[in-house]
């Protein structure tokens, strides 16, 4: 699919936010579905979503319309619909009508099936309103990946509706692809979100009535562990009861369940986890859920995890937040190939790590740094890792951490194979049993690369 780099302006009055491509709540384990979501004014307009690959336009049928009516926030609607029965990997045209008039059209690509080659991009710590964020958006769009995974801290400072409007949509759903602005990534490319601390940690509506937009905007599978306020996954909401009730009404089933989920794409299984410090991943129910999710995915060629706080990294910044190491044993037993994180604002890649039988639920053990690593793996001549590779992809736009460690391997913890404190994103190509990762900088240049084969 050839995408124009500059698009004609569209009539925007039908939208509070223009359409963006999502996995959909229903898309669990199928490769032939996508969802399209947009934000609409709070009025009685009737919207229709249609799509086609070859042949006639098909209607997406009844749309989900959730009214977001929070105190001190202008009411609007989040509308979404499913594109089903798609021809895997083929271009899709879609269009939105309001009261019978077409108000938006765009293109995307149907998810690939398990025999097709595909690419994806990964970055996190991005929605900060910086020029670097715009450049990463632009470079990512230029690569035309099949999908993009955002590894948390998607929108600073608190994942608010007002902050998405200012620091997210203008950068990733811009009308033109320009280095200084961003790109129209979201309308063409499936994006997948993992929640970070800046997205969902603050649950007190007292000062911020428009928190937790993650649960309102991301239309993703609701197949994670069932949770309720105050359990090992979910802090309680705080602030005025009216604000809490309005948020719950707007989020529906997505809150709180949407913080953890899994999906399949091509020949891979992805598990997305909430790694925030309030989550007790030593809890037996959560551990069982994750182990079971990975067990069911053993028929896939690849298994990946996306989360925010990385289990292994070498930056002094955030070094104390290793709580998610509690699941390193499950990750290993579940034969996960690569874990993509963020939180730490740079790029890091570990050697293949094995925690073996060491009890990682023990907090003292988690502090250890001398984990067995496969130093023979170089991703060039030796492409078969013995262990799990952990990537930090926190270089999507927020200011860099610990640049003094660049090109200074003697200062790195022993499990780190490469460290680059510079803005960028990972671009991964999966071709059957071959995985190739390139770390791309703001100039589109490759600054690190590895290949994994099996
Ligand atoms: Fe973070």
Short mmCIF file of C-alpha atoms and ligand atoms in Angstrom, two decimals:
data_model
loop_
_atom_site.label_atom_id
_atom_site.label_comp_id
_atom_site.label_asym_id
_atom_site.label_seq_id
_atom_site.Cartn_x
_atom_site.Cartn_y
_atom_site.Cartn_z
CA UNK A 1 0.00 0.00 0.00
CA UNK A 2 1.39 3.41 -0.96
CA UNK A 3 0.44 6.04 1.57
CA UNK A 4 0.44 9.70 0.66
CA UNK A 5 2.72 11.73 2.89
CA UNK A 6 0.48 14.77 2.69
CA UNK A 7 -3.25 14.29 2.90
CA UNK A 8 -6.00 16.65 1.91
CA UNK A 9 -7.74 18.24 4.86
CA UNK A 10 -10.97 16.51 5.75
CA UNK A 11 -14.16 17.93 7.12
CA UNK A 12 -13.53 17.68 10.84
CA UNK A 13 -16.75 19.04 12.26
CA UNK A 14 -18.11 15.53 12.57
CA UNK A 15 -15.28 14.60 14.89
CA UNK A 16 -13.80 15.52 18.22
CA UNK A 17 -10.97 13.17 17.23
CA UNK A 18 -10.51 11.61 13.82
CA UNK A 19 -10.71 7.85 13.31
CA UNK A 20 -7.96 5.54 14.53
CA UNK A 21 -7.36 1.83 14.05
CA UNK A 22 -7.65 -0.50 17.03
CA UNK A 23 -7.64 -4.20 17.84
CA UNK A 24 -11.27 -4.10 18.98
CA UNK A 25 -12.81 -5.55 22.10
CA UNK A 26 -13.84 -8.66 20.17
CA UNK A 27 -10.56 -9.38 18.45
CA UNK A 28 -9.22 -12.26 20.46
CA UNK A 29 -7.17 -14.74 18.55
CA UNK A 30 -8.45 -13.93 15.10
CA UNK A 31 -6.37 -12.50 12.32
CA UNK A 32 -9.15 -11.16 10.16
CA UNK A 33 -10.60 -8.32 12.24
CA UNK A 34 -9.85 -4.74 13.16
CA UNK A 35 -11.78 -1.96 14.82
CA UNK A 36 -12.08 1.70 13.90
CA UNK A 37 -12.79 4.23 16.66
CA UNK A 38 -13.40 7.98 16.67
CA UNK A 39 -14.64 10.66 19.02
CA UNK A 40 -17.81 12.49 18.07
CA UNK A 41 -19.71 15.52 19.35
CA UNK A 42 -22.38 14.70 21.91
CA UNK A 43 -25.40 15.05 19.64
CA UNK A 44 -27.97 12.87 17.90
CA UNK A 45 -26.02 12.39 14.66
CA UNK A 46 -26.14 8.91 13.19
CA UNK A 47 -22.79 7.50 12.15
CA UNK A 48 -22.07 4.65 9.79
CA UNK A 49 -18.80 2.82 9.22
CA UNK A 50 -18.24 1.05 5.90
CA UNK A 51 -15.28 -0.83 4.46
CA UNK A 52 -14.17 -2.75 1.43
CA UNK A 53 -11.19 -4.68 0.16
CA UNK A 54 -12.33 -5.78 -3.26
CA UNK A 55 -15.83 -5.20 -4.47
CA UNK A 56 -18.72 -3.42 -2.83
CA UNK A 57 -18.73 -1.44 0.39
CA UNK A 58 -19.88 -3.38 3.44
CA UNK A 59 -21.43 -1.86 6.52
CA UNK A 60 -19.76 -2.51 9.86
CA UNK A 61 -23.28 -2.72 11.25
CA UNK A 62 -24.22 -1.46 14.67
CA UNK A 63 -21.58 0.72 16.29
CA UNK A 64 -20.65 0.96 19.94
CA UNK A 65 -21.23 4.49 21.19
CA UNK A 66 -20.13 5.36 24.71
CA UNK A 67 -21.00 8.76 26.09
CA UNK A 68 -18.16 10.40 28.01
CA UNK A 69 -19.84 12.89 30.30
CA UNK A 70 -17.49 13.74 33.14
CA UNK A 71 -17.79 16.70 35.49
CA UNK A 72 -16.01 19.79 34.11
CA UNK A 73 -15.41 18.12 30.71
CA UNK A 74 -17.46 18.84 27.57
CA UNK A 75 -19.40 15.67 26.83
CA UNK A 76 -18.49 13.67 23.73
CA UNK A 77 -18.85 10.14 22.44
CA UNK A 78 -16.37 7.39 21.72
CA UNK A 79 -17.74 5.46 18.77
CA UNK A 80 -16.26 2.26 17.43
CA UNK A 81 -17.09 -0.45 14.97
CA UNK A 82 -15.59 -3.73 13.84
CA UNK A 83 -14.26 -4.62 10.40
CA UNK A 84 -14.74 -8.37 10.19
CA UNK A 85 -14.06 -11.15 7.70
CA UNK A 86 -11.06 -9.34 6.24
CA UNK A 87 -8.75 -10.86 3.68
CA UNK A 88 -5.53 -11.18 5.74
CA UNK A 89 -2.76 -8.76 4.87
CA UNK A 90 -4.69 -7.04 2.08
CA UNK A 91 -5.42 -3.30 1.88
CA UNK A 92 -8.68 -2.07 3.39
CA UNK A 93 -10.53 1.10 2.51
CA UNK A 94 -12.87 2.45 5.16
CA UNK A 95 -15.15 5.46 5.43
CA UNK A 96 -17.34 7.11 8.03
CA UNK A 97 -20.66 8.77 7.29
CA UNK A 98 -22.66 11.11 9.46
CA UNK A 99 -26.37 11.37 8.74
CA UNK A 100 -25.76 9.87 5.31
CA UNK A 101 -22.86 12.10 4.27
CA UNK A 102 -19.35 10.72 4.00
CA UNK A 103 -17.18 12.72 6.40
CA UNK A 104 -13.96 10.70 6.46
CA UNK A 105 -12.18 8.06 4.45
CA UNK A 106 -8.85 6.37 4.82
CA UNK A 107 -6.99 3.13 4.28
CA UNK A 108 -5.44 0.49 6.47
CA UNK A 109 -4.15 -3.06 6.12
CA UNK A 110 -5.87 -6.18 7.38
CA UNK A 111 -3.87 -8.12 9.99
CA UNK A 112 -1.48 -10.68 8.52
CA UNK A 113 -2.12 -14.38 8.93
CA UNK A 114 0.40 -16.79 10.42
CA UNK A 115 2.08 -17.50 7.08
CA UNK A 116 2.62 -13.89 6.02
CA UNK A 117 5.65 -11.71 6.71
CA UNK A 118 4.92 -8.61 8.79
CA UNK A 119 6.54 -5.72 10.62
CA UNK A 120 5.80 -3.82 13.79
CA UNK A 121 7.26 -0.81 15.58
CA UNK A 122 7.67 -0.34 19.34
CA UNK A 123 8.16 2.82 21.37
CA UNK A 124 7.01 4.19 24.69
CA UNK A 125 7.33 7.26 26.91
CA UNK A 126 6.16 9.33 24.03
CA UNK A 127 3.19 11.70 24.52
CA UNK A 128 5.16 14.53 26.02
CA UNK A 129 4.53 17.22 23.42
CA UNK A 130 8.16 17.36 22.24
CA UNK A 131 9.70 17.85 18.82
CA UNK A 132 11.40 14.46 19.28
CA UNK A 133 7.97 12.86 19.69
CA UNK A 134 6.94 14.35 16.34
CA UNK A 135 10.08 13.02 14.68
CA UNK A 136 9.58 9.51 16.05
CA UNK A 137 5.97 9.59 14.84
CA UNK A 138 7.19 10.70 11.41
CA UNK A 139 9.94 8.07 11.16
CA UNK A 140 7.63 5.32 12.37
CA UNK A 141 5.02 6.27 9.76
CA UNK A 142 7.65 6.30 7.02
CA UNK A 143 8.45 2.67 7.81
CA UNK A 144 4.77 1.73 7.33
CA UNK A 145 4.77 -1.01 9.94
CA UNK A 146 1.77 -3.32 10.09
CA UNK A 147 1.18 -2.24 13.68
CA UNK A 148 2.70 -0.18 16.46
CA UNK A 149 3.04 -1.16 20.11
CA UNK A 150 3.26 1.69 22.61
CA UNK A 151 4.89 0.49 25.81
CA UNK A 152 3.31 2.91 28.25
CA UNK A 153 3.58 6.50 29.40
CA UNK A 154 1.67 7.11 26.24
CA UNK A 155 0.42 10.48 27.46
CA UNK A 156 2.01 12.73 30.08
CA UNK A 157 1.53 13.74 32.82
CA UNK A 158 -1.55 11.85 33.89
CA UNK A 159 -3.18 10.27 30.83
CA UNK A 160 -5.98 12.84 30.89
CA UNK A 161 -8.52 13.51 28.17
CA UNK A 162 -7.17 17.05 27.91
CA UNK A 163 -3.62 15.71 27.56
CA UNK A 164 -4.55 13.24 24.81
CA UNK A 165 -6.05 16.19 22.93
CA UNK A 166 -2.85 18.18 23.27
CA UNK A 167 -0.02 15.66 23.24
CA UNK A 168 -1.27 12.49 21.54
CA UNK A 169 -3.73 12.89 18.68
CA UNK A 170 -2.04 15.92 17.06
CA UNK A 171 1.26 13.99 16.86
CA UNK A 172 -0.04 10.61 15.72
CA UNK A 173 -3.16 11.50 13.76
CA UNK A 174 -1.94 14.66 12.03
CA UNK A 175 -3.29 15.48 8.59
CA UNK A 176 0.22 15.44 7.14
CA UNK A 177 3.46 13.54 7.67
CA UNK A 178 6.01 16.19 8.55
CA UNK A 179 9.06 15.83 10.71
CA UNK A 180 8.11 18.93 12.66
CA UNK A 181 4.52 17.82 13.25
CA UNK A 182 4.19 14.04 13.31
CA UNK A 183 2.13 11.84 11.03
CA UNK A 184 -1.31 10.41 10.25
CA UNK A 185 -0.18 7.09 11.73
CA UNK A 186 -3.32 6.32 13.73
CA UNK A 187 -5.79 6.40 10.83
CA UNK A 188 -3.71 3.96 8.77
CA UNK A 189 -1.95 1.76 11.28
CA UNK A 190 -3.15 -0.46 14.10
CA UNK A 191 -1.80 0.78 17.42
CA UNK A 192 -1.69 -1.32 20.56
CA UNK A 193 -1.27 0.28 23.99
CA UNK A 194 0.25 -0.96 27.24
CA UNK A 195 -0.51 1.17 30.31
CA UNK A 196 2.28 3.05 32.11
CA UNK A 197 2.38 4.93 35.37
CA UNK A 198 1.64 8.24 33.68
CA UNK A 199 -1.37 6.63 32.00
CA UNK A 200 -3.19 4.93 34.86
CA UNK A 201 -1.42 5.33 38.21
CA UNK A 202 -3.29 8.45 39.30
CA UNK A 203 -6.88 7.43 40.08
CA UNK A 204 -7.86 10.43 42.20
CA UNK A 205 -10.42 12.59 40.41
CA UNK A 206 -10.25 15.39 43.00
CA UNK A 207 -7.96 17.69 41.04
CA UNK A 208 -8.14 16.00 37.64
CA UNK A 209 -11.67 15.18 36.51
CA UNK A 210 -10.58 13.72 33.15
CA UNK A 211 -8.16 11.00 34.26
CA UNK A 212 -7.77 7.45 32.95
CA UNK A 213 -8.49 8.14 29.28
CA UNK A 214 -6.58 4.92 28.56
CA UNK A 215 -9.70 2.99 29.59
CA UNK A 216 -11.96 5.19 27.46
CA UNK A 217 -9.96 5.39 24.24
CA UNK A 218 -8.14 2.12 23.69
CA UNK A 219 -10.51 -0.42 22.14
CA UNK A 220 -8.67 -3.60 23.00
CA UNK A 221 -9.54 -7.20 23.95
CA UNK A 222 -11.21 -7.60 27.34
CA UNK A 223 -9.71 -11.01 28.04
CA UNK A 224 -7.40 -10.24 30.97
CA UNK A 225 -7.94 -11.37 34.55
CA UNK A 226 -11.27 -10.26 36.00
CA UNK A 227 -10.51 -7.56 38.53
CA UNK A 228 -12.26 -5.33 41.00
CA UNK A 229 -11.20 -2.29 42.98
CA UNK A 230 -8.78 -3.09 45.75
CA UNK A 231 -7.70 -6.52 44.49
CA UNK A 232 -4.02 -7.30 43.63
CA UNK A 233 -4.39 -5.64 40.21
CA UNK A 234 -6.47 -2.58 40.83
CA UNK A 235 -6.10 0.40 43.16
CA UNK A 236 -9.33 1.98 44.33
CA UNK A 237 -10.61 5.12 42.64
CA UNK A 238 -10.62 8.29 44.74
CA UNK A 239 -12.15 11.73 44.60
CA UNK A 240 -15.76 12.88 44.25
CA UNK A 241 -18.23 10.00 43.99
CA UNK A 242 -19.96 11.75 41.10
CA UNK A 243 -16.71 11.84 39.08
CA UNK A 244 -15.97 8.20 39.81
CA UNK A 245 -19.48 7.15 38.75
CA UNK A 246 -19.29 9.20 35.55
CA UNK A 247 -15.95 7.66 34.64
CA UNK A 248 -17.19 4.12 35.29
CA UNK A 249 -20.28 4.75 33.18
CA UNK A 250 -18.12 6.00 30.31
CA UNK A 251 -15.53 3.21 30.48
CA UNK A 252 -18.00 0.36 30.83
CA UNK A 253 -16.38 -3.08 30.83
CA UNK A 254 -12.98 -1.63 29.87
CA UNK A 255 -12.39 -0.48 33.45
CA UNK A 256 -10.50 -1.97 35.14
CA UNK A 257 -10.13 -5.09 33.02
CA UNK A 258 -8.50 -3.36 30.04
CA UNK A 259 -5.12 -2.96 31.76
CA UNK A 260 -4.11 -6.55 30.94
CA UNK A 261 -4.97 -8.55 27.83
CA UNK A 262 -3.56 -10.69 25.09
CA UNK A 263 -3.97 -11.06 21.36
CA UNK A 264 -2.54 -12.88 18.38
CA UNK A 265 -1.04 -11.22 15.32
CA UNK A 266 0.39 -13.28 12.47
CA UNK A 267 2.44 -16.11 13.90
CA UNK A 268 2.90 -14.43 17.29
CA UNK A 269 1.07 -14.19 20.57
CA UNK A 270 1.26 -10.95 22.54
CA UNK A 271 0.54 -10.53 26.22
CA UNK A 272 0.15 -6.97 27.49
CA UNK A 273 0.61 -6.48 31.23
CA UNK A 274 0.16 -3.74 33.80
CA UNK A 275 3.56 -3.63 35.53
CA UNK A 276 2.81 -0.64 37.75
CA UNK A 277 4.10 -0.93 41.29
CA UNK A 278 0.65 -1.34 42.83
CA UNK A 279 0.16 -4.68 41.05
CA UNK A 280 1.06 -7.74 43.08
CA UNK A 281 2.38 -10.11 40.43
CA UNK A 282 3.26 -12.59 43.20
CA UNK A 283 -0.46 -13.16 43.63
CA UNK A 284 -1.19 -16.82 42.74
CA UNK A 285 -4.30 -15.98 40.69
CA UNK A 286 -2.42 -13.51 38.51
CA UNK A 287 0.52 -15.86 38.09
CA UNK A 288 -1.82 -18.65 37.06
CA UNK A 289 -3.57 -16.39 34.55
CA UNK A 290 -0.29 -15.43 32.91
CA UNK A 291 1.09 -18.99 32.89
CA UNK A 292 -2.15 -20.22 31.35
CA UNK A 293 -2.18 -17.43 28.74
CA UNK A 294 1.34 -18.41 27.64
CA UNK A 295 0.58 -22.14 27.77
CA UNK A 296 -2.27 -21.63 25.31
CA UNK A 297 0.11 -19.74 23.03
CA UNK A 298 2.68 -22.52 22.66
CA UNK A 299 1.38 -23.30 19.16
CA UNK A 300 2.51 -19.85 18.00
CA UNK A 301 6.01 -19.40 16.55
CA UNK A 302 6.70 -16.29 18.66
CA UNK A 303 5.60 -15.04 22.06
CA UNK A 304 6.09 -11.40 23.05
CA UNK A 305 5.21 -9.38 26.12
CA UNK A 306 4.60 -5.63 26.19
CA UNK A 307 4.65 -3.81 29.51
CA UNK A 308 5.88 -0.52 30.91
CA UNK A 309 8.28 -0.97 33.85
CA UNK A 310 11.07 -3.22 32.52
CA UNK A 311 12.15 -6.23 34.58
CA UNK A 312 15.82 -5.77 33.61
CA UNK A 313 17.64 -2.52 32.78
CA UNK A 314 20.84 -0.76 33.73
CA UNK A 315 19.87 2.89 34.17
CA UNK A 316 20.34 4.29 37.68
CA UNK A 317 17.01 6.04 37.05
CA UNK A 318 14.11 3.77 38.11
CA UNK A 319 16.55 1.02 39.16
CA UNK A 320 14.48 0.48 42.33
CA UNK A 321 11.34 -0.44 40.35
CA UNK A 322 11.95 -4.07 39.52
CA UNK A 323 8.68 -5.40 40.89
CA UNK A 324 7.79 -7.09 37.62
CA UNK A 325 10.80 -9.40 37.94
CA UNK A 326 8.36 -11.46 40.01
CA UNK A 327 7.12 -13.00 36.76
CA UNK A 328 10.50 -13.61 35.10
CA UNK A 329 10.19 -17.33 35.88
CA UNK A 330 6.76 -17.55 34.20
CA UNK A 331 8.04 -15.60 31.20
CA UNK A 332 10.89 -18.07 30.85
CA UNK A 333 8.80 -21.20 31.33
CA UNK A 334 6.23 -19.81 28.90
CA UNK A 335 8.98 -19.56 26.27
CA UNK A 336 8.54 -15.84 25.70
CA UNK A 337 11.08 -14.65 23.14
CA UNK A 338 11.23 -10.92 23.78
CA UNK A 339 9.80 -8.60 26.44
CA UNK A 340 9.33 -5.00 25.31
CA UNK A 341 9.25 -2.35 28.05
CA UNK A 342 9.54 1.39 28.48
CA UNK A 343 9.56 3.67 31.56
CA UNK A 344 13.33 4.17 31.34
CA UNK A 345 13.90 6.85 28.71
CA UNK A 346 16.41 5.23 26.41
CA UNK A 347 16.98 2.04 24.43
CA UNK A 348 18.44 -1.03 26.09
CA UNK A 349 18.83 -4.62 25.02
CA UNK A 350 19.82 -7.43 27.35
CA UNK A 351 21.70 -10.59 26.59
CA UNK A 352 19.36 -13.58 26.68
CA UNK A 353 18.69 -13.97 30.42
CA UNK A 354 17.78 -17.13 32.36
CA UNK A 355 16.49 -16.84 35.90
CA UNK A 356 16.27 -20.62 36.06
CA UNK A 357 14.90 -21.97 39.31
CA UNK A 358 15.79 -18.93 41.40
CA UNK A 359 12.78 -17.81 43.43
CA UNK A 360 11.94 -14.44 41.87
CA UNK A 361 8.96 -13.94 44.18
CA UNK A 362 11.63 -13.36 46.84
CA UNK A 363 12.24 -9.60 46.88
CA UNK A 364 15.93 -9.94 47.84
CA UNK A 365 16.54 -12.29 44.92
CA UNK A 366 14.98 -9.80 42.56
CA UNK A 367 17.74 -7.31 43.40
CA UNK A 368 20.44 -9.64 42.06
CA UNK A 369 22.31 -8.62 38.94
CA UNK A 370 24.41 -11.71 38.23
CA UNK A 371 21.77 -13.63 36.34
CA UNK A 372 23.01 -16.30 33.93
CA UNK A 373 23.23 -14.76 30.46
CA UNK A 374 23.99 -16.18 27.03
CA UNK A 375 27.00 -14.10 26.06
CA UNK A 376 27.51 -16.20 22.92
CA UNK A 377 24.37 -14.69 21.40
CA UNK A 378 25.30 -11.74 19.21
CA UNK A 379 22.24 -11.55 16.97
CA UNK A 380 24.52 -11.70 13.93
CA UNK A 381 26.41 -15.00 13.65
CA UNK A 382 24.80 -16.64 16.65
CA UNK A 383 21.09 -15.97 16.33
CA UNK A 384 19.70 -18.60 18.70
CA UNK A 385 19.34 -17.10 22.17
CA UNK A 386 19.39 -19.26 25.28
CA UNK A 387 17.09 -17.16 27.43
CA UNK A 388 14.69 -14.24 27.22
CA UNK A 389 15.75 -10.92 25.64
CA UNK A 390 14.46 -7.80 27.39
CA UNK A 391 14.24 -4.58 25.39
CA UNK A 392 13.75 -1.11 26.86
CA UNK A 393 11.92 1.04 24.32
CA UNK A 394 11.45 4.22 26.33
CA UNK A 395 12.89 6.58 23.72
CA UNK A 396 9.68 7.76 22.03
CA UNK A 397 9.81 11.45 22.91
CA UNK A 398 10.29 12.17 26.62
CA UNK A 399 13.71 13.54 27.64
CA UNK A 400 16.54 10.97 27.77
CA UNK A 401 17.87 9.37 30.94
CA UNK A 402 21.48 8.56 31.77
CA UNK A 403 23.18 9.60 28.54
CA UNK A 404 26.54 9.28 30.34
CA UNK A 405 26.24 5.49 29.93
CA UNK A 406 26.34 5.73 26.13
CA UNK A 407 29.28 3.77 24.68
CA UNK A 408 30.40 3.03 28.21
CA UNK A 409 29.85 -0.74 28.65
CA UNK A 410 32.01 -0.96 31.77
CA UNK A 411 29.28 1.01 33.56
CA UNK A 412 26.48 -1.32 32.42
CA UNK A 413 25.03 -4.08 34.55
CA UNK A 414 26.36 -7.46 33.37
CA UNK A 415 23.16 -8.55 31.64
CA UNK A 416 23.10 -5.59 29.22
CA UNK A 417 24.33 -6.16 25.67
CA UNK A 418 23.60 -2.72 24.20
CA UNK A 419 22.54 0.65 25.54
CA UNK A 420 21.71 3.77 23.52
CA UNK A 421 20.33 6.84 25.24
CA UNK A 422 18.97 8.53 22.13
CA UNK A 423 15.46 8.98 20.76
CA UNK A 424 14.23 6.15 18.58
CA UNK A 425 11.97 3.17 18.11
CA UNK A 426 12.35 -0.52 17.41
CA UNK A 427 11.33 -1.78 14.00
CA UNK A 428 10.85 -5.53 13.84
CA UNK A 429 10.35 -7.75 10.83
CA UNK A 430 8.98 -11.26 11.33
CA UNK A 431 9.50 -13.65 8.47
CA UNK A 432 8.42 -17.08 9.63
CA UNK A 433 10.98 -18.24 12.15
CA UNK A 434 13.22 -15.21 11.67
CA UNK A 435 12.95 -12.06 13.81
CA UNK A 436 14.99 -8.99 12.89
CA UNK A 437 15.01 -5.94 15.13
CA UNK A 438 16.46 -2.62 14.07
CA UNK A 439 16.64 0.35 16.39
CA UNK A 440 15.88 3.44 14.29
CA UNK A 441 16.82 6.96 15.35
CA UNK A 442 15.19 10.31 14.55
CA UNK A 443 17.03 10.49 11.23
CA UNK A 444 15.76 7.08 10.19
CA UNK A 445 19.21 5.57 10.72
CA UNK A 446 19.70 2.05 12.14
CA UNK A 447 21.74 2.24 15.36
CA UNK A 448 21.39 -1.34 16.61
CA UNK A 449 20.19 -4.58 15.08
CA UNK A 450 19.80 -8.22 15.98
CA UNK A 451 18.37 -11.28 14.34
CA UNK A 452 16.79 -14.15 16.22
CA UNK A 453 16.09 -17.44 14.48
CA UNK A 454 14.48 -20.66 15.56
FE1 LIG B 1 6.99 5.46 33.31
#
